[in-house]
Amino acid sequence: MQRKQIWTFEQIEYLASAFRQVGMNWKMIQSKFFPKYQIGQIRNAYYKFKKEQPDLFQKCTINAGVGLQDIDLNYNVFK
C-alpha cells in the first residue's frame, strides 16, 4: 500500500497549468509533467483540488491558441 501523497501548492498550480494545456489527458500529464506519479494519483489529485479550488482549474476555451508546440516540456521541477 502506498503512502498518501502530499501535494505542495506549487505542485497543485503546476497540475492546474498542465490541465489547462492538455485537458484531461492523464497519460500525457503524467509523462510530460509528473513522471514519478501514477496516473491515478494525478487524476485523484485533480478531482480533489478542483473541488477545493475550482477557479484554479477552470479550463481555457478549447484550442485557445496554445498548441503542444508552445508548451515547455523540458521544464519539469518534479522529476
mmCIF file of C-alpha atoms in Angstrom:
data_model
loop_
_atom_site.group_PDB
_atom_site.id
_atom_site.type_symbol
_atom_site.label_atom_id
_atom_site.label_comp_id
_atom_site.label_asym_id
_atom_site.label_seq_id
_atom_site.Cartn_x
_atom_site.Cartn_y
_atom_site.Cartn_z
ATOM 1 C CA MET A 1 0.000 0.000 0.000
ATOM 2 C CA GLN A 2 1.322 3.412 -0.939
ATOM 3 C CA ARG A 3 1.542 6.316 1.436
ATOM 4 C CA LYS A 4 -0.762 9.232 0.938
ATOM 5 C CA GLN A 5 0.808 11.777 -1.404
ATOM 6 C CA ILE A 6 1.032 15.300 -0.014
ATOM 7 C CA TRP A 7 0.884 17.925 -2.754
ATOM 8 C CA THR A 8 2.561 21.316 -2.327
ATOM 9 C CA PHE A 9 0.843 24.455 -3.555
ATOM 10 C CA GLU A 10 3.426 24.703 -6.340
ATOM 11 C CA GLN A 11 2.571 21.182 -7.492
ATOM 12 C CA ILE A 12 -1.145 21.994 -7.418
ATOM 13 C CA GLU A 13 -0.537 25.082 -9.553
ATOM 14 C CA TYR A 14 1.618 23.014 -11.909
ATOM 15 C CA LEU A 15 -1.141 20.402 -12.175
ATOM 16 C CA ALA A 16 -3.689 23.132 -12.923
ATOM 17 C CA SER A 17 -1.405 24.550 -15.598
ATOM 18 C CA ALA A 18 -0.904 21.108 -17.139
ATOM 19 C CA PHE A 19 -4.674 20.556 -17.118
ATOM 20 C CA ARG A 20 -5.290 23.886 -18.852
ATOM 21 C CA GLN A 21 -2.719 22.981 -21.507
ATOM 22 C CA VAL A 22 -3.672 19.389 -22.349
ATOM 23 C CA GLY A 23 -7.034 18.824 -20.675
ATOM 24 C CA MET A 24 -7.833 15.520 -19.015
ATOM 25 C CA ASN A 25 -5.199 13.592 -20.915
ATOM 26 C CA TRP A 26 -3.850 11.981 -17.745
ATOM 27 C CA LYS A 27 -1.272 9.902 -19.576
ATOM 28 C CA MET A 28 0.256 12.981 -21.199
ATOM 29 C CA ILE A 29 0.161 14.938 -17.930
ATOM 30 C CA GLN A 30 1.891 12.032 -16.232
ATOM 31 C CA SER A 31 4.550 11.523 -18.891
ATOM 32 C CA LYS A 32 5.359 15.185 -19.535
ATOM 33 C CA PHE A 33 4.729 16.886 -16.196
ATOM 34 C CA PHE A 34 4.678 14.336 -13.342
ATOM 35 C CA PRO A 35 6.702 11.276 -14.414
ATOM 36 C CA LYS A 36 7.183 9.970 -10.871
ATOM 37 C CA TYR A 37 3.463 9.933 -10.136
ATOM 38 C CA GLN A 38 0.982 7.287 -11.175
ATOM 39 C CA ILE A 39 -1.898 8.326 -13.406
ATOM 40 C CA GLY A 40 -4.393 7.504 -10.643
ATOM 41 C CA GLN A 41 -2.581 9.791 -8.204
ATOM 42 C CA ILE A 42 -2.696 12.668 -10.680
ATOM 43 C CA ARG A 43 -6.346 12.115 -11.569
ATOM 44 C CA ASN A 44 -7.381 11.831 -7.912
ATOM 45 C CA ALA A 45 -5.429 14.971 -7.036
ATOM 46 C CA TYR A 46 -7.149 16.826 -9.881
ATOM 47 C CA TYR A 47 -10.632 15.931 -8.637
ATOM 48 C CA LYS A 48 -9.728 16.696 -5.024
ATOM 49 C CA PHE A 49 -8.185 20.089 -5.731
ATOM 50 C CA LYS A 50 -10.789 21.034 -8.339
ATOM 51 C CA LYS A 51 -13.392 20.647 -5.618
ATOM 52 C CA GLU A 52 -11.329 22.727 -3.169
ATOM 53 C CA GLN A 53 -10.125 25.383 -5.646
ATOM 54 C CA PRO A 54 -12.458 25.421 -8.660
ATOM 55 C CA ASP A 55 -11.164 28.740 -10.019
ATOM 56 C CA LEU A 56 -7.643 27.364 -10.307
ATOM 57 C CA PHE A 57 -8.819 24.503 -12.536
ATOM 58 C CA GLN A 58 -11.013 26.469 -14.931
ATOM 59 C CA LYS A 59 -10.194 25.237 -18.402
ATOM 60 C CA CYS A 60 -9.490 27.779 -21.097
ATOM 61 C CA THR A 61 -11.581 27.642 -24.216
ATOM 62 C CA ILE A 62 -10.585 24.676 -26.329
ATOM 63 C CA ASN A 63 -7.631 25.388 -28.606
ATOM 64 C CA ALA A 64 -7.251 28.960 -27.404
ATOM 65 C CA GLY A 65 -4.141 29.422 -29.487
ATOM 66 C CA VAL A 66 -1.938 27.175 -27.361
ATOM 67 C CA GLY A 67 -0.651 24.087 -29.053
ATOM 68 C CA LEU A 68 1.632 21.391 -27.738
ATOM 69 C CA GLN A 69 4.492 23.070 -29.581
ATOM 70 C CA ASP A 70 4.015 26.091 -27.264
ATOM 71 C CA ILE A 71 4.395 24.074 -24.072
ATOM 72 C CA ASP A 72 7.826 23.930 -22.490
ATOM 73 C CA LEU A 73 8.023 20.179 -21.964
ATOM 74 C CA ASN A 74 11.636 20.393 -20.835
ATOM 75 C CA TYR A 75 10.667 22.285 -17.691
ATOM 76 C CA ASN A 76 9.849 19.710 -15.067
ATOM 77 C CA VAL A 77 10.534 20.626 -11.457
ATOM 78 C CA PHE A 78 9.130 17.345 -10.155
ATOM 79 C CA LYS A 79 11.494 14.838 -11.783
#
